[in-house]
mmCIF file of C-alpha atoms in Angstrom:
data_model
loop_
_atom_site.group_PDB
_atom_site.id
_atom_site.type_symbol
_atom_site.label_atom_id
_atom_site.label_comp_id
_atom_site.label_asym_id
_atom_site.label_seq_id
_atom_site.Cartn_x
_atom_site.Cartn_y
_atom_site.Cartn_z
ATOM 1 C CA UNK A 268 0.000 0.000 0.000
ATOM 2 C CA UNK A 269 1.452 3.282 -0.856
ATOM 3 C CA UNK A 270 1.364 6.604 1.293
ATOM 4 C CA UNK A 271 0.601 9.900 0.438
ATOM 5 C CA UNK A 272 2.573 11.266 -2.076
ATOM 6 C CA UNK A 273 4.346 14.705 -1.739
ATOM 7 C CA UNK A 274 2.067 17.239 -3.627
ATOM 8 C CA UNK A 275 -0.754 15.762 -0.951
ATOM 9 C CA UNK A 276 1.671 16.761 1.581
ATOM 10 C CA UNK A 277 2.560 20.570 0.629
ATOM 11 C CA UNK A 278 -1.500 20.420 0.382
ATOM 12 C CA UNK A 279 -2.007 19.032 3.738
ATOM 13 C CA UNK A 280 0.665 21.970 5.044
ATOM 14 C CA UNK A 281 -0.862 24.721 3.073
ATOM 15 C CA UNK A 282 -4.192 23.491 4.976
ATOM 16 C CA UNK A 283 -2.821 23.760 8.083
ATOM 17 C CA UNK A 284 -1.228 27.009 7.433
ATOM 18 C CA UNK A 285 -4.625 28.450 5.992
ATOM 19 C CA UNK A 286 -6.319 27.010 8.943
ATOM 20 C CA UNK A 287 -3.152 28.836 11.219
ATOM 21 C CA UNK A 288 -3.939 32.150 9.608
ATOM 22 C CA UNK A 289 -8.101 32.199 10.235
ATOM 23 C CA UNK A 290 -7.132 30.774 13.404
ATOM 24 C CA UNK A 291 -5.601 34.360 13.974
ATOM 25 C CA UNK A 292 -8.012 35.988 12.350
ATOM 26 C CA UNK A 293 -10.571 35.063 14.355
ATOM 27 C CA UNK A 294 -8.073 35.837 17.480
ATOM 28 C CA UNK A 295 -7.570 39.216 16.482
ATOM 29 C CA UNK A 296 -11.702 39.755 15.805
ATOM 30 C CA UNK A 297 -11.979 38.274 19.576
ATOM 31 C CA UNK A 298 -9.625 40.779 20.655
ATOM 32 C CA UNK A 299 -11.243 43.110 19.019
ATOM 33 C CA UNK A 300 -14.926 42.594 20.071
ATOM 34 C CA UNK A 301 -13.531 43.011 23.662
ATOM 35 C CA UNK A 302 -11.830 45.927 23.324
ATOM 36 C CA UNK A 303 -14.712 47.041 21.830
ATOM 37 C CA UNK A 304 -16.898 46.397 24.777
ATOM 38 C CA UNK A 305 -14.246 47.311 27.215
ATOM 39 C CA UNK A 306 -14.539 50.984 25.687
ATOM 40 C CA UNK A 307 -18.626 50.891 25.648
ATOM 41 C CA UNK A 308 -18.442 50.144 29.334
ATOM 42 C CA UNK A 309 -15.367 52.978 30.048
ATOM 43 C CA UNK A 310 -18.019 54.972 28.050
ATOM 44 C CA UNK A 311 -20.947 54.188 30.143
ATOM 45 C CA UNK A 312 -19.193 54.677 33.142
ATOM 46 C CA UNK A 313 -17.419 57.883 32.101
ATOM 47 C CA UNK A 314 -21.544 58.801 31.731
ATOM 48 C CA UNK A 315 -22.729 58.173 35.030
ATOM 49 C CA UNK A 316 -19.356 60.171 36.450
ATOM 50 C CA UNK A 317 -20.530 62.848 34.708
ATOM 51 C CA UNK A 318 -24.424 62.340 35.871
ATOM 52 C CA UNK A 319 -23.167 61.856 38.853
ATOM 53 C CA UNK A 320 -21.145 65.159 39.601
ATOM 54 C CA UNK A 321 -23.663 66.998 37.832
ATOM 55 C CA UNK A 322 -26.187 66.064 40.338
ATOM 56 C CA UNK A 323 -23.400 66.578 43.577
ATOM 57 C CA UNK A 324 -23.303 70.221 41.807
ATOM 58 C CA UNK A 325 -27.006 71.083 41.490
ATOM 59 C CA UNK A 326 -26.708 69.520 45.488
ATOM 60 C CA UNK A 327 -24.081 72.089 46.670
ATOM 61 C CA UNK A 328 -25.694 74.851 45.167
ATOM 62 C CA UNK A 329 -29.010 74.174 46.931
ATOM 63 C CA UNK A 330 -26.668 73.668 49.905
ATOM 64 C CA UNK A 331 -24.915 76.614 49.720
ATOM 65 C CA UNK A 332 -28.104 78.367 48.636
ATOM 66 C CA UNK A 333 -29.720 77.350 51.391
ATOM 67 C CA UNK A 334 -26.973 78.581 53.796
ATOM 68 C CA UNK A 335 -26.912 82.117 52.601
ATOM 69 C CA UNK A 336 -30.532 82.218 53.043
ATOM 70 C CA UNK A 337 -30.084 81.224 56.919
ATOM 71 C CA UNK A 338 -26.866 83.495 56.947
ATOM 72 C CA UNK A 339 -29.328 86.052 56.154
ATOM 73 C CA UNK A 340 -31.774 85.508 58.691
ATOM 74 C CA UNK A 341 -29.319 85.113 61.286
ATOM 75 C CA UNK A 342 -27.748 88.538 60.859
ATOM 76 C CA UNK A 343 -31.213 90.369 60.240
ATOM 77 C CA UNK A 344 -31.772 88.416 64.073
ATOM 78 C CA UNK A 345 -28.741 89.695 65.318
ATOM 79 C CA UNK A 346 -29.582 92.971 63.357
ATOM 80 C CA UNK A 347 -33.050 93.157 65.389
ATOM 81 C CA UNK A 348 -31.400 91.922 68.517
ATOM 82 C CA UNK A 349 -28.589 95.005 68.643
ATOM 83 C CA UNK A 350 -31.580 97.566 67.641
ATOM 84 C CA UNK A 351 -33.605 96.254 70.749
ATOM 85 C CA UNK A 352 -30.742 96.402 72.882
ATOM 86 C CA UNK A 353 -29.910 99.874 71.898
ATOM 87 C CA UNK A 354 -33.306 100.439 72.399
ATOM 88 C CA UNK A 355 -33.238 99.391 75.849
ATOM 89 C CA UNK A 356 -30.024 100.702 76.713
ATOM 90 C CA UNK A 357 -31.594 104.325 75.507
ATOM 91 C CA UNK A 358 -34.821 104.250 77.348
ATOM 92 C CA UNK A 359 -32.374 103.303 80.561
ATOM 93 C CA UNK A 360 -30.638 106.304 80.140
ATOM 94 C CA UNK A 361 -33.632 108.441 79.270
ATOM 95 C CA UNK A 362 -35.170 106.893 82.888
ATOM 96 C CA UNK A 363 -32.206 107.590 85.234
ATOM 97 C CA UNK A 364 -31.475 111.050 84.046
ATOM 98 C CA UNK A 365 -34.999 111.910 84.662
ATOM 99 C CA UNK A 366 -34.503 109.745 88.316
ATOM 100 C CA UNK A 367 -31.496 112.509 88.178
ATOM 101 C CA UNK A 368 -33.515 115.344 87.645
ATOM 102 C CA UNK A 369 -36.000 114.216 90.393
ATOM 103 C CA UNK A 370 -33.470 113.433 92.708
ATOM 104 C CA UNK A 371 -31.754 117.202 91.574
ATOM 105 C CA UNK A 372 -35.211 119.110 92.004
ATOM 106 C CA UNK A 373 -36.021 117.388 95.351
ATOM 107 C CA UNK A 374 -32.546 118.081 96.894
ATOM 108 C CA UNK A 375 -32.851 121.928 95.680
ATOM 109 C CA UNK A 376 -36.644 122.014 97.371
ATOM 110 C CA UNK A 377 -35.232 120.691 100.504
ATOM 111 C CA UNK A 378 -32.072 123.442 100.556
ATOM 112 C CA UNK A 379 -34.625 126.161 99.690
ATOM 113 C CA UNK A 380 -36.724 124.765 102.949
ATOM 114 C CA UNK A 381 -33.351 124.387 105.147
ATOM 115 C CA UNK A 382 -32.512 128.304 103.974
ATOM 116 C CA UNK A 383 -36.062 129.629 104.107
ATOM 117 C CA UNK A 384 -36.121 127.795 107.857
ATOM 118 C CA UNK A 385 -32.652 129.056 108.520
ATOM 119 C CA UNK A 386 -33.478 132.800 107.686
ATOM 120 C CA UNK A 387 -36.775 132.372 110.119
ATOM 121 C CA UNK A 388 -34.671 131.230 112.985
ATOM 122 C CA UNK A 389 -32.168 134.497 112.059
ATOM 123 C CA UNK A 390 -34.888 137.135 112.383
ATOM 124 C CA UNK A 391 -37.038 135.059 115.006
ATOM 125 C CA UNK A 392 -33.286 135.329 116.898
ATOM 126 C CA UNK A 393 -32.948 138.906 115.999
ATOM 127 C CA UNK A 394 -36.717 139.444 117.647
ATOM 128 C CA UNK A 395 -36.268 137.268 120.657
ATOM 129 C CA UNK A 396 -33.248 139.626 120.740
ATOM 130 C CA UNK A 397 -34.604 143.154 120.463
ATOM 131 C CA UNK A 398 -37.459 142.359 122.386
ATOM 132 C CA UNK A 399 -34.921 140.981 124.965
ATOM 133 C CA UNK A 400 -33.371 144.183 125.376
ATOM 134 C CA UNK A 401 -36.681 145.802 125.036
ATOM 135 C CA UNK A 402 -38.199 144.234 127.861
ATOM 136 C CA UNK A 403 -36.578 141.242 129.865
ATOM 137 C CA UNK A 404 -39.396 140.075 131.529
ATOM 138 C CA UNK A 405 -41.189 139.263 128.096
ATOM 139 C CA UNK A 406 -38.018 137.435 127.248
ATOM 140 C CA UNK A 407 -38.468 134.029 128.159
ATOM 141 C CA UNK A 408 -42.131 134.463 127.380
ATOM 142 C CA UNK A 409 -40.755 135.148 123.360
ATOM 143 C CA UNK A 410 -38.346 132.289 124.168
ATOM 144 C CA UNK A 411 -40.923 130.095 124.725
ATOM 145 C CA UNK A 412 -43.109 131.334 121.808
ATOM 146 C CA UNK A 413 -40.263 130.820 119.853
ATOM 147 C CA UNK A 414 -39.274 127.338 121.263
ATOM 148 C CA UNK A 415 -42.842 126.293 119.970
ATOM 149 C CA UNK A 416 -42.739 128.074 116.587
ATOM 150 C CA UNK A 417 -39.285 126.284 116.114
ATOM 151 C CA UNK A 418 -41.189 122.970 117.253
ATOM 152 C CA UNK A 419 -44.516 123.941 114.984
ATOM 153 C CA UNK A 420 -41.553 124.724 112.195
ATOM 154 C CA UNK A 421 -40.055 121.657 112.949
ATOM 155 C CA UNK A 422 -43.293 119.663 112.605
ATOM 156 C CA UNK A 423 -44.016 121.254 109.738
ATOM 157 C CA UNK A 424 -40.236 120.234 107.917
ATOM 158 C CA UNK A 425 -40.852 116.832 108.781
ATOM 159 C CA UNK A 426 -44.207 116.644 107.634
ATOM 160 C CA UNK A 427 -42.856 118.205 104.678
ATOM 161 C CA UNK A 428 -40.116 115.825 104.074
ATOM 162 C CA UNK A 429 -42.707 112.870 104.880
ATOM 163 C CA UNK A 430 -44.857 114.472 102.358
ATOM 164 C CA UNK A 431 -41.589 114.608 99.967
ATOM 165 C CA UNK A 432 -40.655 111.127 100.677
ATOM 166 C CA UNK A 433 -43.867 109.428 100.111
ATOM 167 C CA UNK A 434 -44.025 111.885 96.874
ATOM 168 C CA UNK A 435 -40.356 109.290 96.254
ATOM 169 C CA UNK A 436 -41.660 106.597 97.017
ATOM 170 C CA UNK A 437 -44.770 106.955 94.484
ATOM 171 C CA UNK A 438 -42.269 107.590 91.905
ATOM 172 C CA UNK A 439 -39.929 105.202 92.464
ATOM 173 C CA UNK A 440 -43.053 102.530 92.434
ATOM 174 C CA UNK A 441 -44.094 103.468 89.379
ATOM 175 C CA UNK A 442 -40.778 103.865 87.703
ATOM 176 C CA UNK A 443 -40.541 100.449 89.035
ATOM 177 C CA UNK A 444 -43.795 98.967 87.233
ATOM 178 C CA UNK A 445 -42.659 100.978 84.236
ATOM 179 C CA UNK A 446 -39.467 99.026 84.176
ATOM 180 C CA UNK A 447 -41.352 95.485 84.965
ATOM 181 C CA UNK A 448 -43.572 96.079 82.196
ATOM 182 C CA UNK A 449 -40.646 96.894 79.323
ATOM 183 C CA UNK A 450 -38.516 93.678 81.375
ATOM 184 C CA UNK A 451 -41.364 91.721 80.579
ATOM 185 C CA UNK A 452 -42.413 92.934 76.987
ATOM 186 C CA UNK A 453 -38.693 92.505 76.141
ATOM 187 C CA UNK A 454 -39.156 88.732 77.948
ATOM 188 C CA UNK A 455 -41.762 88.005 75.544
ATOM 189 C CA UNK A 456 -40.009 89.697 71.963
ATOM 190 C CA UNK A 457 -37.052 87.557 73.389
ATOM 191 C CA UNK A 458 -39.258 84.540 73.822
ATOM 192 C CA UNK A 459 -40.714 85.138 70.425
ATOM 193 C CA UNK A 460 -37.463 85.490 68.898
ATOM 194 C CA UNK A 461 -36.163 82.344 70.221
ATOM 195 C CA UNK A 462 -39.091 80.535 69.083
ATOM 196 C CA UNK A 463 -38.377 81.639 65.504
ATOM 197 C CA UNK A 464 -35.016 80.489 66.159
ATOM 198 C CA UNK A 465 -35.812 77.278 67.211
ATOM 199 C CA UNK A 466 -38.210 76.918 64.156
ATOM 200 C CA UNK A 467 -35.119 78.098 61.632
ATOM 201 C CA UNK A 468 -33.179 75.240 62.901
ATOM 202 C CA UNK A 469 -35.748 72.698 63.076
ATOM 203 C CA UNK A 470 -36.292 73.694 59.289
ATOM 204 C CA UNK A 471 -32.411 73.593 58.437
ATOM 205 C CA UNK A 472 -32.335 70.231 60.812
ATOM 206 C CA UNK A 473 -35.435 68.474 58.742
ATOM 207 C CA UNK A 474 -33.777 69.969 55.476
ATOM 208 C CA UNK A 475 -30.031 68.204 56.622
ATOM 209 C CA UNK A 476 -32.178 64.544 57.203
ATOM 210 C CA UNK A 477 -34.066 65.296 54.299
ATOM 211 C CA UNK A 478 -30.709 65.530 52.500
ATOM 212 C CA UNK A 479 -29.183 62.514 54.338
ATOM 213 C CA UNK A 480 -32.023 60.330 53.170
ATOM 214 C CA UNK A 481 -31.834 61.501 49.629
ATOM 215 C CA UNK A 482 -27.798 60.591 49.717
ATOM 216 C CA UNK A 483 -28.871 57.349 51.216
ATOM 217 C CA UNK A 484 -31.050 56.416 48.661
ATOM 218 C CA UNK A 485 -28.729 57.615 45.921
ATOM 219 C CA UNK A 486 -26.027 55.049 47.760
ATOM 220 C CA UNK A 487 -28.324 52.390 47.701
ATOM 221 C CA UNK A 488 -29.695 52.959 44.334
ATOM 222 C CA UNK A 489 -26.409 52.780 43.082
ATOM 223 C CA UNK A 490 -25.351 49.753 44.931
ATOM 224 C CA UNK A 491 -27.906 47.941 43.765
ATOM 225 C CA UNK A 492 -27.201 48.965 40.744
ATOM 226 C CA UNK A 493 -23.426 47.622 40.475
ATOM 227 C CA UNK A 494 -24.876 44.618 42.505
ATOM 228 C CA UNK A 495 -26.950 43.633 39.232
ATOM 229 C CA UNK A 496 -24.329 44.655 36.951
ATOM 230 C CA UNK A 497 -21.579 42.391 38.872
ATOM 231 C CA UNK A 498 -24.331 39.446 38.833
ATOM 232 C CA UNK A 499 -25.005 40.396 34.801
ATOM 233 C CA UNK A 500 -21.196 40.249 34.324
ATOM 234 C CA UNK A 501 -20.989 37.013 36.713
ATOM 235 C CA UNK A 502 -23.594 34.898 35.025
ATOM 236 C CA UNK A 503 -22.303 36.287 31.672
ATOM 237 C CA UNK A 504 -18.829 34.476 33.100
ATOM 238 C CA UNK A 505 -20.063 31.674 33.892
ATOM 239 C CA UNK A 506 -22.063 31.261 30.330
ATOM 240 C CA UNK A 507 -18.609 31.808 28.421
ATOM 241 C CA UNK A 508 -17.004 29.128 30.689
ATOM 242 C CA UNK A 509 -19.393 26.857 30.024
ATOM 243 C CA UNK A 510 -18.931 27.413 26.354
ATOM 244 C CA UNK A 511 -15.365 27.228 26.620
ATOM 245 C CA UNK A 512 -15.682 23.858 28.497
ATOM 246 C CA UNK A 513 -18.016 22.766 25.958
ATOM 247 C CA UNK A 514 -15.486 24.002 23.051
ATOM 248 C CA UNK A 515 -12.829 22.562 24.890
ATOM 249 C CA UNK A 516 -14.185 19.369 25.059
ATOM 250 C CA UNK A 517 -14.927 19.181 21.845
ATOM 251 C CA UNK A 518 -12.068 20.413 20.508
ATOM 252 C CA UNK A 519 -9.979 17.247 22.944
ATOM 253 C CA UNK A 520 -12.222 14.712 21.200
ATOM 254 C CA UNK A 521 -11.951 15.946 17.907
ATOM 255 C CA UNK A 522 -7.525 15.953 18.594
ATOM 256 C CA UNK A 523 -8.265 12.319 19.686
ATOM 257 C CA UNK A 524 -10.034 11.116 16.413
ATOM 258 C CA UNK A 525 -7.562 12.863 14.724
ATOM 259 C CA UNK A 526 -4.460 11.056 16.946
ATOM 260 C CA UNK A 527 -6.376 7.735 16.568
ATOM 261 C CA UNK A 528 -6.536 8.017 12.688
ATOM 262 C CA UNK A 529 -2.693 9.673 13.096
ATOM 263 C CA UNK A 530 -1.551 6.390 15.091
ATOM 264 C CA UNK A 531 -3.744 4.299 12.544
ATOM 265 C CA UNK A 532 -2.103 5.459 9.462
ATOM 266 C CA UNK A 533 1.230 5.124 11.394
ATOM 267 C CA UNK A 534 0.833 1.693 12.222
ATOM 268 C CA UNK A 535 -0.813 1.217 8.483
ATOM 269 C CA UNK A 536 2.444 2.976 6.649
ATOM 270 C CA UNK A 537 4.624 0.927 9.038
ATOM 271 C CA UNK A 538 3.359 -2.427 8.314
ATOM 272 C CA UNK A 539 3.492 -1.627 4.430
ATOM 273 C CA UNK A 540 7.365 0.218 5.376
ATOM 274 C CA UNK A 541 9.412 -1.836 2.512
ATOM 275 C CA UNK A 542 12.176 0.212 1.130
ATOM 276 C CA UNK A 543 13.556 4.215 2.464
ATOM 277 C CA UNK A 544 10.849 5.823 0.330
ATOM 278 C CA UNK A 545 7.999 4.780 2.641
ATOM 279 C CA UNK A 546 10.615 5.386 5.562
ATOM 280 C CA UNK A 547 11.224 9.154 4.106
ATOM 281 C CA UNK A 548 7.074 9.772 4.087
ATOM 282 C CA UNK A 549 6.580 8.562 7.582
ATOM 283 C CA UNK A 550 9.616 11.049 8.377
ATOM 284 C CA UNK A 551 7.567 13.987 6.591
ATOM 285 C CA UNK A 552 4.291 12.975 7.856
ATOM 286 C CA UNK A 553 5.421 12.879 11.500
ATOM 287 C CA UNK A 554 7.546 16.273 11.013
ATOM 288 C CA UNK A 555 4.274 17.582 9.723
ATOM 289 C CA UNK A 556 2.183 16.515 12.460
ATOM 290 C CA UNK A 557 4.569 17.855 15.261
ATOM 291 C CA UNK A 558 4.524 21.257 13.323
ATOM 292 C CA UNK A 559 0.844 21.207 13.608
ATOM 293 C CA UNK A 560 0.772 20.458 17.245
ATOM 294 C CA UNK A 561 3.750 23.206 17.693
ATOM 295 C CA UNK A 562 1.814 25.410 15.711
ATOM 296 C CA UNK A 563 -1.647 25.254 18.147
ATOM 297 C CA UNK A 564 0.468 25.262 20.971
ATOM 298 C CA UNK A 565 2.005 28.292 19.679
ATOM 299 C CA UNK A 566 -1.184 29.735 18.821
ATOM 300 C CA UNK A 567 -2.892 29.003 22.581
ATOM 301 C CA UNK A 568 0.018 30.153 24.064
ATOM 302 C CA UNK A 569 0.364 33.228 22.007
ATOM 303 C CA UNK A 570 -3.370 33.881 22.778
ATOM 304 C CA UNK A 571 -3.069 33.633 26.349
ATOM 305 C CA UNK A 572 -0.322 36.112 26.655
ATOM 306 C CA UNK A 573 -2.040 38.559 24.812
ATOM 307 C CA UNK A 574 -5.155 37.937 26.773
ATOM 308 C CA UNK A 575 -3.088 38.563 29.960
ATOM 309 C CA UNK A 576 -1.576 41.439 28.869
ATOM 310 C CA UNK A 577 -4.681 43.176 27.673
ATOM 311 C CA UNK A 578 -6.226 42.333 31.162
ATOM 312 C CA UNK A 579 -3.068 43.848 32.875
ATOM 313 C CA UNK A 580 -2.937 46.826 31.101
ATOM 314 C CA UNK A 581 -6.343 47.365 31.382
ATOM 315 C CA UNK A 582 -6.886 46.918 35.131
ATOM 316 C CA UNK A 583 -3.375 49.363 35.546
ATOM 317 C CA UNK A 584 -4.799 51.801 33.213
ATOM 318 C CA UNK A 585 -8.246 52.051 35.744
ATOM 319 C CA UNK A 586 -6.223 52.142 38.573
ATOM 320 C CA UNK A 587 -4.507 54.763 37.189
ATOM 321 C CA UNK A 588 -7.188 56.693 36.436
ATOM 322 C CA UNK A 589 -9.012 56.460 39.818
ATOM 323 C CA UNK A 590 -11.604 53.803 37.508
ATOM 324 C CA UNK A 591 -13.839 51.662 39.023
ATOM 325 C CA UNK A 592 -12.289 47.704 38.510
ATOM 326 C CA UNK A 593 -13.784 44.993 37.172
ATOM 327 C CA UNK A 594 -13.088 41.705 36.789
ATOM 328 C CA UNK A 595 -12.160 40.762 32.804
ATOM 329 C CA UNK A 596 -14.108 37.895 31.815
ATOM 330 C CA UNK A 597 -11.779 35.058 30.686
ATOM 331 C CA UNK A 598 -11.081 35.080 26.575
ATOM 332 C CA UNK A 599 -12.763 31.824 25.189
ATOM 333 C CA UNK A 600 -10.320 29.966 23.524
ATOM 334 C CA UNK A 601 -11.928 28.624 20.586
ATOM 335 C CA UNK A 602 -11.125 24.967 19.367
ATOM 336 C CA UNK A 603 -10.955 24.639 15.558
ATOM 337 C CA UNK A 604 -14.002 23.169 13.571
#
């Protein structure tokens, strides 16, 4: 039985080349497809970034919006606050210069009464005194009418300055419920101011939970939304394993039929071996078949480095970039049909 002669073996080898080169073809379309997708999903992502600071912005300005408004308030409080005191601190002033004045016109009335009294007691003196020397026995008779109009005078003074003091003690009573009522109108614009006060930052407190639970949301919203994504990109894993393990194994049964029919015709050509022609074809046949098997090892391991470099420089080029990382789905290594 004769082998295969050599034109069938330069076809055989241009086969396998052919086969070599769509091999790599259909690498490089792989590669390409996931580069593809790798820069949709940068895309994507690079979209809700930018969604997502526009939003933070539109936030701080309402924030900061917010704040001026409440700065605003707060100094037309303090503005209210300073006019009141200055208010108060007027009508104080106003009140104990006229409790001056009182005190002034009071203390003149009593000198007045002291030097009106004193300028009696000279010319009552000056009486008791001429009519002394006038006649001495009338003297201690105008002594003792002056000893009682000094003690009717004196009477009178202290009536007057009981008189005066009650007169002081009026006024001081009602300066006194004058200043309890202002105390306790400027209790109650105090009281009222507080209460607004309080309700500003209950308002700014309810706005800041308001504002917590809308950044909570937004967190979870967008946790579950990378939690669907990661389970997306996990089942889509495990489907392209499962494909691969499928491929693979057919790919390992279809190398065995082809090693069983190799190790057939090897047994076939050596049984009908006679002379150094058939030994020279079963030299070419078995160089050819270890350059096809070098030649799909090549190819896998060529494949796999490039797949590992792609997923390197990808995941550095994220990090890099302050990128989110994900997990590169393992290349499915085709088997040949």
């Amino acid at each position: 039985m004769n082998g295969p002669s050599r034109e069938e073996i330069e076809s055989r080898l241009a086969a396998q080349r052919s086969w070599a080169e769509t091999r790599m073809s259909s690498v490089e379309a792989n590669v390409e497809t996931l580069i593809m997708r790798m820069d949709e999903r940068d895309r994507m992502d690079a979209e809700r970034r930018a969604e997502r600071v526009r939003l933070d912005a539109e936030w701080r300005e309402e924030r900061r919006e917010a704040h001026a408004r409440q700065d605003a308030e707060r100094a037309e409080r303090y503005r209210l606050e300073a006019e009141q005191r200055a208010e108060r601190q007027k009508e104080r002033e106003r009140l104990e210069a006229e409790r001056q004045k009182e005190r002034d016109r009071l203390e003149a009335e009593r000198q007045k009464e002291r030097e009106h009294l004193e300028a009696e007691r000279r010319l009552a003196e000056a009486e008791s005194k001429k009519e002394r020397e006038r006649l001495e026995a009338e003297r201690r008779q105008a002594e003792a009418e002056s000893k009682k109009e000094r003690e009717q005078l004196e009477a009178e003074r202290r009536l007057s300055e009981a008189e005066s003091k009650k007169e002081r003690e009026r006024l001081e009573a009602e300066r006194q419920k004058e200043r309890e009522r202002l105390e306790a109108e400027r209790q109650k614009e105090r009281e009222r101011l507080e209460a607004e006060r309080r309700e500003a930052d209950a308002a700014w407190q309810k706005t800041q939970a308001e504002w917590r639970q809308a950044q909570a949301d937004e967190r979870k919203e967008r946790q579950r939304a990378e939690a669907e994504q990661a389970a997306q990109w996990r089942q889509q894993d495990i489907e392209i394993q499962r494909l691969a393990a499928e491929r693979h194994t057919e790919y390992v049964k279809r190398i065995d039929a082809r090693f069983d029919n190799m190790e057939r015709l090897y047994y076939e050509i050596k049984a009908d071996m006679k002379d150094l022609k058939k030994t020279v074809i079963i030299t070419a046949i078995t160089a050819s078949l270890a350059i096809v098997l070098g030649v799909a090892a090549f190819n896998a391991t060529l494949l796999s480095g490039m797949v590992s470099s792609f997923e390197s420089g990808k995941n550095n080029g994220r990090a890099e970039s302050g990128k989110m990382r994900f997990r590169l789905p393992s290349l499915l290594l085709t088997a040949p049909r």
